[in-house]
CSV table of C-alpha atoms in Angstrom, one decimal:
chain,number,residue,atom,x,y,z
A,14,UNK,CA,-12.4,-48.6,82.6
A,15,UNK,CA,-9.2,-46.5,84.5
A,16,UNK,CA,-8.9,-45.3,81.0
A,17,UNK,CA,-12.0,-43.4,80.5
A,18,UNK,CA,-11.9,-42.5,84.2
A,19,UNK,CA,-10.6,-38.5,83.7
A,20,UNK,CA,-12.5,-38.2,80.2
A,21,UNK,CA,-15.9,-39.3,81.9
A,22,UNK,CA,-15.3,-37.2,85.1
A,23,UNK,CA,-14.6,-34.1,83.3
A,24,UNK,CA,-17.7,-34.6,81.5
A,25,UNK,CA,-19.6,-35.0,84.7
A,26,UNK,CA,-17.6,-31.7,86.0
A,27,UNK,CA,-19.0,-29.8,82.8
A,28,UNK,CA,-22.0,-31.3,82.2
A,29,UNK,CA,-23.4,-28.7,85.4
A,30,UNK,CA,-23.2,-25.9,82.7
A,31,UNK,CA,-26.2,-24.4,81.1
A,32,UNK,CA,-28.6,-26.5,78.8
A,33,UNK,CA,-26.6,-26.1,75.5
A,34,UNK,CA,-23.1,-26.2,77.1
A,35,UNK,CA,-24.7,-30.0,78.2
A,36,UNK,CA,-26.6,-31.0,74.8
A,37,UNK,CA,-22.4,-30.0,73.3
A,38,UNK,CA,-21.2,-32.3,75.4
A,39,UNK,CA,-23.2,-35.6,74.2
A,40,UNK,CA,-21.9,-36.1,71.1
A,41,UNK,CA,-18.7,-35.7,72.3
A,42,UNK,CA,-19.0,-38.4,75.0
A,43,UNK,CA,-20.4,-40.8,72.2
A,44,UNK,CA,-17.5,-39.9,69.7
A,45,UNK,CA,-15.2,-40.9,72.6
A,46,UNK,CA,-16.8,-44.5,73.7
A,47,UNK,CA,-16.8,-44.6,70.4
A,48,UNK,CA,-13.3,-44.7,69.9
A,49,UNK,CA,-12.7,-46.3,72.7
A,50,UNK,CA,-14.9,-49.2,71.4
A,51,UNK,CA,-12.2,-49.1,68.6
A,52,UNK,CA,-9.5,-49.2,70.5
A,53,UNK,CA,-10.6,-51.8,72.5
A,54,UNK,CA,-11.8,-54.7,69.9
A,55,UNK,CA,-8.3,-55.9,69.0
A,56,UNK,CA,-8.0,-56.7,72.8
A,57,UNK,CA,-11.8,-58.2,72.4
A,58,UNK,CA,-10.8,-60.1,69.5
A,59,UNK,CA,-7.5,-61.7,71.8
A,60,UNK,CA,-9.7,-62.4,74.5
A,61,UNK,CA,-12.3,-63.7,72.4
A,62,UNK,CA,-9.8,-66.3,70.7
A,63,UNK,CA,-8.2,-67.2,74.5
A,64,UNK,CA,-11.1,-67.9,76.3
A,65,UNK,CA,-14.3,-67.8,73.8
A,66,UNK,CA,-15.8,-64.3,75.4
A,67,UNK,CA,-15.2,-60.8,74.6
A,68,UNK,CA,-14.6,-59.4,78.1
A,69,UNK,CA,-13.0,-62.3,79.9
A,70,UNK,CA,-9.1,-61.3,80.7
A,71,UNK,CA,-6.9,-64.2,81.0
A,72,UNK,CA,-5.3,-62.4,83.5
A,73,UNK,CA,-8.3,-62.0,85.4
A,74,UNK,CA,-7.4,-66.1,87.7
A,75,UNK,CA,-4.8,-63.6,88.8
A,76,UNK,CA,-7.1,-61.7,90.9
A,77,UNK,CA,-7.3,-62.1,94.5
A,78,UNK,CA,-9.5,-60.2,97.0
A,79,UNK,CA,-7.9,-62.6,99.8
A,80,UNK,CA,-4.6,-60.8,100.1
A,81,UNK,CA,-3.0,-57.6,99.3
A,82,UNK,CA,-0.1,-56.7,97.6
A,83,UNK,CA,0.0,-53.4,97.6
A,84,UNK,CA,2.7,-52.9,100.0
A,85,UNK,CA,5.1,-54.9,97.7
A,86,UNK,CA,4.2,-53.3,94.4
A,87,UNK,CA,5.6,-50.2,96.0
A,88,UNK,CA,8.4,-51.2,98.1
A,89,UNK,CA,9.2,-55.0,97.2
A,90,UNK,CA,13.0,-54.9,96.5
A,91,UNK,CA,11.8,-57.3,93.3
A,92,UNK,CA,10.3,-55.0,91.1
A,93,UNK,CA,8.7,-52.8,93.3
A,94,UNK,CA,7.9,-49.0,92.4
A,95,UNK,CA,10.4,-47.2,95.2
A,96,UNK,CA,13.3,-49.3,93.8
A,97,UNK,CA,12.9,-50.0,90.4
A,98,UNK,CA,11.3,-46.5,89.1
A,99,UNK,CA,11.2,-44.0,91.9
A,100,UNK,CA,10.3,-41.8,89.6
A,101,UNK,CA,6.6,-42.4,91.1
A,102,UNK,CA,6.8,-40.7,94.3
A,103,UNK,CA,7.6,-37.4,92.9
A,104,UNK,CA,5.2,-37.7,90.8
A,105,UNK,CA,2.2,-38.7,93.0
A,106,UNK,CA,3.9,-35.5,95.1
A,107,UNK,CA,2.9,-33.4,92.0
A,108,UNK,CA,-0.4,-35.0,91.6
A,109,UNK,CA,-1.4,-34.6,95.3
A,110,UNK,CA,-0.2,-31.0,95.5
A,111,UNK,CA,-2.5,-30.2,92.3
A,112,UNK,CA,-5.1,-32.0,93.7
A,113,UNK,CA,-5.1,-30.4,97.1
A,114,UNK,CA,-5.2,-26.8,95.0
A,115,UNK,CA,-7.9,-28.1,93.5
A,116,UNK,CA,-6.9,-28.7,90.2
A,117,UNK,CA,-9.5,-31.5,88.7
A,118,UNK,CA,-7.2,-33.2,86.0
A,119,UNK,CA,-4.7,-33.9,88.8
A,120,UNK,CA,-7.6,-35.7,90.8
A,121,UNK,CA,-8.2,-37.3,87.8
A,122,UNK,CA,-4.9,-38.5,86.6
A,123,UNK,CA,-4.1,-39.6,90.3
A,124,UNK,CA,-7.0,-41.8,90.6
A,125,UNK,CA,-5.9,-43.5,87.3
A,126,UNK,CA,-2.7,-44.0,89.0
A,127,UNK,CA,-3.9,-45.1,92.6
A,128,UNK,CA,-7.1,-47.2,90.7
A,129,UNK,CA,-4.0,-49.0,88.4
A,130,UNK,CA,-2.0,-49.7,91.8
A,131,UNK,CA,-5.2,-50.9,93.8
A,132,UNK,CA,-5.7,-54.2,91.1
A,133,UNK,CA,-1.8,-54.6,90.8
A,134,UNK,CA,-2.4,-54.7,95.2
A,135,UNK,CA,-4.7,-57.7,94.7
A,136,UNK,CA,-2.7,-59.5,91.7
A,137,UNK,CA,-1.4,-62.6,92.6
A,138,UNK,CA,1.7,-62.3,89.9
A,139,UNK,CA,1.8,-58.3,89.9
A,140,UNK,CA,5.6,-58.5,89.3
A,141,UNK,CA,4.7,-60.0,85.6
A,142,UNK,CA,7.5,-62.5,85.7
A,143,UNK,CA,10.7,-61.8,84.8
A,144,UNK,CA,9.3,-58.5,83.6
A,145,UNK,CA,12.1,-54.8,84.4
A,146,UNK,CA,10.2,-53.4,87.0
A,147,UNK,CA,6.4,-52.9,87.1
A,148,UNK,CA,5.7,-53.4,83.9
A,149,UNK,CA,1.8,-53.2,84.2
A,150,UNK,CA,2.1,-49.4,84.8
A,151,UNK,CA,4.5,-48.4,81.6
A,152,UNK,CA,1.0,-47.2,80.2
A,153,UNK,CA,1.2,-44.6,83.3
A,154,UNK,CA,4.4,-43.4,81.6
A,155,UNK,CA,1.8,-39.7,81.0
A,156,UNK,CA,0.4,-39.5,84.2
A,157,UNK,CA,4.0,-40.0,86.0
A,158,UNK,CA,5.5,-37.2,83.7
A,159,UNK,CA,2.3,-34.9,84.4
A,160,UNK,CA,2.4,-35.2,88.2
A,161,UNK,CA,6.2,-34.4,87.9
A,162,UNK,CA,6.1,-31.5,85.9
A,163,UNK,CA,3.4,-30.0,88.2
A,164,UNK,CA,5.7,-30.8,91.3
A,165,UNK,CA,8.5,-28.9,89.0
A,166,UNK,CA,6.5,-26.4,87.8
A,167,UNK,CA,5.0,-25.5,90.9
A,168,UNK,CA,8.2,-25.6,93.0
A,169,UNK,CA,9.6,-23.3,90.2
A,170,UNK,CA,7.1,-21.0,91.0
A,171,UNK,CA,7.8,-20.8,94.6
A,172,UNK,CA,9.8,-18.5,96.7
A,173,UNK,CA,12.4,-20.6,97.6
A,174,UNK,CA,15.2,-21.3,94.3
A,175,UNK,CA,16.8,-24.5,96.3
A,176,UNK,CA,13.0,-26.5,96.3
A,177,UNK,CA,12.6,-26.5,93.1
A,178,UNK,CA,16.3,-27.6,92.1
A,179,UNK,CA,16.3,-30.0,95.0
A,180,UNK,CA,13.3,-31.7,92.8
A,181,UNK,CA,15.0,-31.0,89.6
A,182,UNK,CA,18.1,-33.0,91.2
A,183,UNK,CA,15.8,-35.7,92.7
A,184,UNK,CA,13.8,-36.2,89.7
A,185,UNK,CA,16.7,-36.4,87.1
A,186,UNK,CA,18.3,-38.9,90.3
A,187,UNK,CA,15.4,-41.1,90.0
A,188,UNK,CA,15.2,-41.2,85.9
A,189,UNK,CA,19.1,-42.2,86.2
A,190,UNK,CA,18.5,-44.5,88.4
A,191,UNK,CA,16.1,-46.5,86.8
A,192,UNK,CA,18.4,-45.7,83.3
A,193,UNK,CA,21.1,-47.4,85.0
A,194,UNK,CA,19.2,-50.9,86.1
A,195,UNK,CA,17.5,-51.1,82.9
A,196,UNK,CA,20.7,-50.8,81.1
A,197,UNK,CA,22.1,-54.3,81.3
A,198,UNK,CA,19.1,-55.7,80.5
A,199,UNK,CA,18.6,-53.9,76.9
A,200,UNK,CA,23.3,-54.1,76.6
């Protein structure tokens, strides 16, 4: 569902428009759950052959609404975002900074990212075993490089030279950084 999250909310943005601009938009909304449907029956099929329903997660006994665990999927020194891929926080920088300017896609994107965190909060495993870092959110891999090109971008763009390569040097620090602790586990 996180996944369709931007596409459906930029169809709600444009589907204000005038009459036509809105009958365009249905059958491009049905060609994308559509392929979504696609994409998603190989996991169906898993599921299916796991625990004998289509849309029953076996990760799902995982869930707990009776604590959090938000506060270690970012700062837990065992696999926790700040240490093991700090690459994050400059990147939810970006996000916020597009969002506050109003920029929808960057609303979008970040609620992907924050709605991804929220059920890693109330996972009872959200380390995923013996797992390099957070390894639920490598499929966040876009959405981190999005929200720290617009904190580059837009620091570029600024008045003051020393921001933006004070970001450069912090971003390229944090991409090392997690280079250098996933190294001797691929060596």
């Amino acid at each position: 569902g996180l996944v369709l999250l931007p596409a459906g909310l930029e169809w709600l943005w444009r589907f204000g428009g005038r009459p036509q601009e809105r009958r365009a938009l249905i059958p491009g909304m049905g060609f994308l759950l559509v392929g979504w449907g696609i994409a998603f029956l190989p996991q169906a099929l898993v599921w299916h052959a796991f625990t004998g329903s289509f849309f029953k997660s076996l990760e799902a006994a995982a869930l707990s609404t009776r604590h959090s665990y938000f506060f270690s999927c970012l700062f837990s020194s065992y696999h926790g975002l700040a240490i093991w891929t700090p690459i994050f926080f400059p990147a939810f920088a970006g996000l916020l900074w597009r969002t506050w300017q109003r920029d929808k896609i960057a609303l979008a994107l970040g609620l992907v990212l924050v709605g991804q965190l929220a059920v890693l909060g109330y996972t009872e495993m959200w380390w995923q075993g013996y797992s390099f870092g957070l390894r639920n959110l490598t499929g966040s891999a876009f959405i981190v490089g999005v929200g720290t090109a617009y904190l580059l971008n837009d620091l570029r763009k600024s008045a003051k030279p020393w921001a933006y390569r004070a970001a450069l040097a912090l971003a390229g620090a944090c991409a090392l950084w997690t280079f250098l602790l996933a190294l001797p586990r691929y060596g």
